[in-house]
Tab-separated table of C-alpha atoms in Angstrom:
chain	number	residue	atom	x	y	z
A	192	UNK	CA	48.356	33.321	-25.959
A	193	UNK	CA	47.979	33.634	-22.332
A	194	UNK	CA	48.964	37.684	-22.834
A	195	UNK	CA	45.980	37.968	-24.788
A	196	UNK	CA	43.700	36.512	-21.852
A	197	UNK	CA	42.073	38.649	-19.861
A	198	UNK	CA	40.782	37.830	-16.264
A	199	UNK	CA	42.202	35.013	-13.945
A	200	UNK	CA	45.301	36.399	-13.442
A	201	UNK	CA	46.012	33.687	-10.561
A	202	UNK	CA	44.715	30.840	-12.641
A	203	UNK	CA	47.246	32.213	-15.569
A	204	UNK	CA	49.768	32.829	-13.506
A	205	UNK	CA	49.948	29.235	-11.680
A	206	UNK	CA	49.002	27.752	-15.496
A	207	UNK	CA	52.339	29.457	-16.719
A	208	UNK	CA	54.320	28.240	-14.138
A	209	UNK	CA	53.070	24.940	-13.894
A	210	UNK	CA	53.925	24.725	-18.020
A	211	UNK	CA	57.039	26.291	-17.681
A	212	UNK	CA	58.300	23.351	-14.861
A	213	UNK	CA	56.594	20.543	-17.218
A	214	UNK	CA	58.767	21.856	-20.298
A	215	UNK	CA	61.964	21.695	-18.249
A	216	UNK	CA	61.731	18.548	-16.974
A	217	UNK	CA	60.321	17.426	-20.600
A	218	UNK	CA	57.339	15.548	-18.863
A	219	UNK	CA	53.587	15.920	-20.212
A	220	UNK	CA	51.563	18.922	-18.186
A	221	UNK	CA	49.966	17.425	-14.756
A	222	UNK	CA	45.872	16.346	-15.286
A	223	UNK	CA	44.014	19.986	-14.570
A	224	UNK	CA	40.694	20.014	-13.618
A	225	UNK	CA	38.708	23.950	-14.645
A	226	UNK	CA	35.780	24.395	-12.713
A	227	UNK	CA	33.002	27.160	-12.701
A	228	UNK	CA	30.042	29.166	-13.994
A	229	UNK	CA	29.474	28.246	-17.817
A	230	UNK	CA	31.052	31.035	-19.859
A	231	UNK	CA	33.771	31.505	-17.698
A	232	UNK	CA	36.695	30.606	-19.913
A	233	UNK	CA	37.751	26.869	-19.568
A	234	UNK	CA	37.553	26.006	-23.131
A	235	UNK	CA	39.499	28.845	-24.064
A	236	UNK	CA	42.025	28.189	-20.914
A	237	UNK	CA	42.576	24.497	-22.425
A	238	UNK	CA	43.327	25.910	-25.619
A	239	UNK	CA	45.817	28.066	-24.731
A	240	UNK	CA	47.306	25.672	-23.214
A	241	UNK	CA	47.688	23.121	-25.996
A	242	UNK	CA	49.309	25.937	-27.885
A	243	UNK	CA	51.632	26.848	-24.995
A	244	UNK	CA	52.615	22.916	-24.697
A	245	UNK	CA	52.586	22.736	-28.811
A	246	UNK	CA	50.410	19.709	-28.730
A	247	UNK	CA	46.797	18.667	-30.137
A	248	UNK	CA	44.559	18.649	-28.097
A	249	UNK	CA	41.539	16.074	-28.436
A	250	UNK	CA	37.744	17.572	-27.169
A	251	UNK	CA	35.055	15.453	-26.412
A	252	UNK	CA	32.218	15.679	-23.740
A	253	UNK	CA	30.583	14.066	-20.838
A	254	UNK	CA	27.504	13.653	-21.605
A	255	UNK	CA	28.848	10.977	-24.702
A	256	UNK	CA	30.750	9.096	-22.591
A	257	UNK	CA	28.514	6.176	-21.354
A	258	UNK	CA	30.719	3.229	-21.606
A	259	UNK	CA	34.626	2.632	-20.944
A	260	UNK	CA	34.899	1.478	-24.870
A	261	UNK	CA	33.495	5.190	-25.701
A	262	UNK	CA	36.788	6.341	-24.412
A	263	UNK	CA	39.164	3.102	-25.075
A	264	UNK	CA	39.758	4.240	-28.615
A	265	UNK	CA	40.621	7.829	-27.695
A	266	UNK	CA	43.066	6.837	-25.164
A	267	UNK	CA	44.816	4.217	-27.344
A	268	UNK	CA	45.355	6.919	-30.006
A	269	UNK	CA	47.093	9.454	-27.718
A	270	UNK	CA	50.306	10.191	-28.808
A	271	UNK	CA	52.798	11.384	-25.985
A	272	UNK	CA	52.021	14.648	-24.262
A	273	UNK	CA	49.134	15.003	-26.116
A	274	UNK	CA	45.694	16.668	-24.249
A	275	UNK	CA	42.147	15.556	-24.094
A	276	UNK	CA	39.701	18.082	-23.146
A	277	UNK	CA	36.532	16.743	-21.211
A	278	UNK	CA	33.926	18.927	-21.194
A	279	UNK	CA	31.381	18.681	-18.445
A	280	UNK	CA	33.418	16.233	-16.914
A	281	UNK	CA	30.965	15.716	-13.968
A	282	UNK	CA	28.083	14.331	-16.673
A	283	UNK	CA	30.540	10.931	-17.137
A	284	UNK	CA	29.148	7.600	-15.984
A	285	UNK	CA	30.236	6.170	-12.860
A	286	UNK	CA	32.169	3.157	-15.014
A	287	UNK	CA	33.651	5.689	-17.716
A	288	UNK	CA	34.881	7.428	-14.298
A	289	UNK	CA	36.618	4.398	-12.641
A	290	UNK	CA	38.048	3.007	-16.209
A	291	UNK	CA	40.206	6.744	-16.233
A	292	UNK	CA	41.695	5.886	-12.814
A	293	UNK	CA	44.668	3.604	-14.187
A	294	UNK	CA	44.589	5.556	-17.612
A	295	UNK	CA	45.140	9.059	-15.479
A	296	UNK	CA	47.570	7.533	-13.047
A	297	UNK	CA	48.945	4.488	-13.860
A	298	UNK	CA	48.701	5.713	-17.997
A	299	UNK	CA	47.502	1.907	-18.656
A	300	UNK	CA	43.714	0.623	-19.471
A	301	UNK	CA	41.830	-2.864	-19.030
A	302	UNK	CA	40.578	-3.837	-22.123
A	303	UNK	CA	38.212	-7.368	-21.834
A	304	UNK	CA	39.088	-10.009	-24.217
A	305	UNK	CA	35.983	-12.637	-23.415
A	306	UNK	CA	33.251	-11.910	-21.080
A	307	UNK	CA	31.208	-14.137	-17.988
A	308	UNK	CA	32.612	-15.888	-15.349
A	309	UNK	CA	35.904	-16.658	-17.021
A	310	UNK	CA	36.376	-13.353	-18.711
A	311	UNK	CA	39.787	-12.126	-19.413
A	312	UNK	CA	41.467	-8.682	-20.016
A	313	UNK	CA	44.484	-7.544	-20.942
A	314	UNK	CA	46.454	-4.389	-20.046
A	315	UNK	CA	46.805	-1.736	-23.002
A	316	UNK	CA	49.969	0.732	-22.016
A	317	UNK	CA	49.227	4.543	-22.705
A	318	UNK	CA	51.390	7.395	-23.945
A	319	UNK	CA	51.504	9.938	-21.090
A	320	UNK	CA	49.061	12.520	-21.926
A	321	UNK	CA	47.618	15.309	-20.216
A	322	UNK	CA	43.523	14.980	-19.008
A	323	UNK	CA	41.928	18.554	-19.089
A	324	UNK	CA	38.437	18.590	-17.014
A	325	UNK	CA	36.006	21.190	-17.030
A	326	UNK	CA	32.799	21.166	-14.840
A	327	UNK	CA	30.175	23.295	-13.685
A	328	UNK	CA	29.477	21.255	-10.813
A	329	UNK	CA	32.519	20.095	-9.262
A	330	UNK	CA	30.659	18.695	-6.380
A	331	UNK	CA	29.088	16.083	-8.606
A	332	UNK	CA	32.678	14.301	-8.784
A	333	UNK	CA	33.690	11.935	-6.442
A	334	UNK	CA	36.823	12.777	-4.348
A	335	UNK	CA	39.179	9.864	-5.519
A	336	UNK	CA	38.255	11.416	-9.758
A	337	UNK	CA	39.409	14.965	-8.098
A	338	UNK	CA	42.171	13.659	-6.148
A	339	UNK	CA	43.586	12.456	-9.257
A	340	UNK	CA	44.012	15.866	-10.967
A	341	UNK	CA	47.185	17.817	-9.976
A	342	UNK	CA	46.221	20.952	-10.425
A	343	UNK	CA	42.882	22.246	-9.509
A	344	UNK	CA	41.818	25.659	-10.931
A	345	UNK	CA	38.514	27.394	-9.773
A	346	UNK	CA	37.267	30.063	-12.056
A	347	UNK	CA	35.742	33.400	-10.437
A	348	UNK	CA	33.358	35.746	-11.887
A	349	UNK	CA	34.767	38.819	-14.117
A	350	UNK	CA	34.446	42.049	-12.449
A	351	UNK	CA	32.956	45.125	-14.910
A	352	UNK	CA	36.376	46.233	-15.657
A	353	UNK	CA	37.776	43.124	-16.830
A	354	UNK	CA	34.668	42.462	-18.889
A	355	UNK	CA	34.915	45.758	-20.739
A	356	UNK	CA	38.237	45.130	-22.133
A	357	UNK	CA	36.986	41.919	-23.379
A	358	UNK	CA	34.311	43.913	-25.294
A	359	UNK	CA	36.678	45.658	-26.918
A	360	UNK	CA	38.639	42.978	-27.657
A	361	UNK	CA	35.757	40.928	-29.275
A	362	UNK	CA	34.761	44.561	-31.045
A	363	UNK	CA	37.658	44.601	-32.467
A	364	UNK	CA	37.797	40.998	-33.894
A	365	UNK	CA	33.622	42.258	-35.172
A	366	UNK	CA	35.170	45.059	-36.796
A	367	UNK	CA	32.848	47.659	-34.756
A	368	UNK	CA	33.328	50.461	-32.848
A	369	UNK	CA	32.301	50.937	-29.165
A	370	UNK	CA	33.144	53.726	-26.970
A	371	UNK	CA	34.147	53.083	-22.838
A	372	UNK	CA	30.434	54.295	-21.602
A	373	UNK	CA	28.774	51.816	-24.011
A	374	UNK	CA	31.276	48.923	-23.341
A	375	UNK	CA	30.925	49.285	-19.737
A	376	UNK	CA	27.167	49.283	-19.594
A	377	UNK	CA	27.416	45.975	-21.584
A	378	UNK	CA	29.858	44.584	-18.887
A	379	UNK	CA	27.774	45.994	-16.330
A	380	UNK	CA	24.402	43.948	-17.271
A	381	UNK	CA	26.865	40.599	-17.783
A	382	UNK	CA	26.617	39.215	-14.792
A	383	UNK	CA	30.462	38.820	-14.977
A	384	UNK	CA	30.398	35.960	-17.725
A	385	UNK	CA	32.608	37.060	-21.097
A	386	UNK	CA	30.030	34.874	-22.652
A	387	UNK	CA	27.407	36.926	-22.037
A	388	UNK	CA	29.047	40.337	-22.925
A	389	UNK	CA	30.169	38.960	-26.561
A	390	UNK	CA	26.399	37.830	-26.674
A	391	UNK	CA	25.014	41.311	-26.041
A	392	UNK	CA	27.925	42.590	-28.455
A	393	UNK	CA	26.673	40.702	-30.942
A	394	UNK	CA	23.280	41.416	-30.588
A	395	UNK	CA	23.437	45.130	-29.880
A	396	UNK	CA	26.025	45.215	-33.596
């Protein structure tokens, strides 16, 4: 649950309330785009908020997205209020991109019945669903694809403090023991990634 998240208190607190306001007016959540260092959280942070919402939530990546029919399928299977999770959202191809413009606004996709000069398509209606973005490189998306997201969360870096309570968190879950002075030189030599500090957890176990 969001109580058990440490870090980003403003990006939990504005999640909370913007979940809070979807489940009153009994609407899907508005798109979110997550972006920041890798290791910062935004996996988790969609996570938590399919269980929040108390949907599924579908994952897939970027990088496997080279054609609109790599994503047709997905989209015709969402059922309402249902999430899909994008990871590095900025690696999509420039047609995968435009294809999600009616599907993330509109909630309706062109699907091409014949091809050439006398092609035809036909429009597919969507269940409303939630699109969940996360990108290290939020430059590398054009401004109409971020215009498109209603909420817009940038991650920060963890400061030593906040990283040592996730060590003991994630020490806990390993079943070790780690004392403050050794959990804080861990968070110290993390550069402010969680990632990181579970890494040298690990390792150091």
């Amino acid at each position: 649950s969001f109580r058990e998240f440490v870090g980003q208190a403003k990006t939990i607190e504005n999640l909370i309330i913007a979940i809070k306001a979807a489940k009153k007016r009994r609407e899907s959540l508005d798109h979110i785009l997550f972006s920041g260092l890798p290791g910062l959280g935004k996996t988790t942070l969609a996570r938590l908020i399919s269980c929040e919402m108390r949907v599924p939530l579908k994952q897939t990546a970027g990088p496997i997205l080279k054609r609109p029919g790599d994503l047709a399928s997905t989209l015709t299977k969402l059922a309402e209020g249902e999430i899909l999770f994008i990871d590095e959202i900025h690696r999509i191809s420039k047609d995968v991109e435009e294809y999600l413009y009616s599907a993330i606004e509109d909630f309706f996709i062109n699907v091409p019945l014949e091809s050439g000069l006398h092609g035809r398509t036909v429009n597919i209606n969507l269940k409303r669903f939630t699109l969940i973005g996360a990108t290290t490189r939020e430059g590398l998306l054009s401004d109409p694809f971020r215009a498109r997201f209603g909420i817009l969360e940038k991650l920060e870096s963890y400061p030593p403090e906040e990283i040592q309570k996730i060590v003991h968190r994630s020490a806990k879950i390993l079943n070790v023991k780690v004392d403050e002075e050794s959990a804080f030189e861990i968070a110290q030599r993390s550069r402010g990634v969680p990632r990181l500090a579970n890494r040298y957890l690990r390792r150091i176990r």
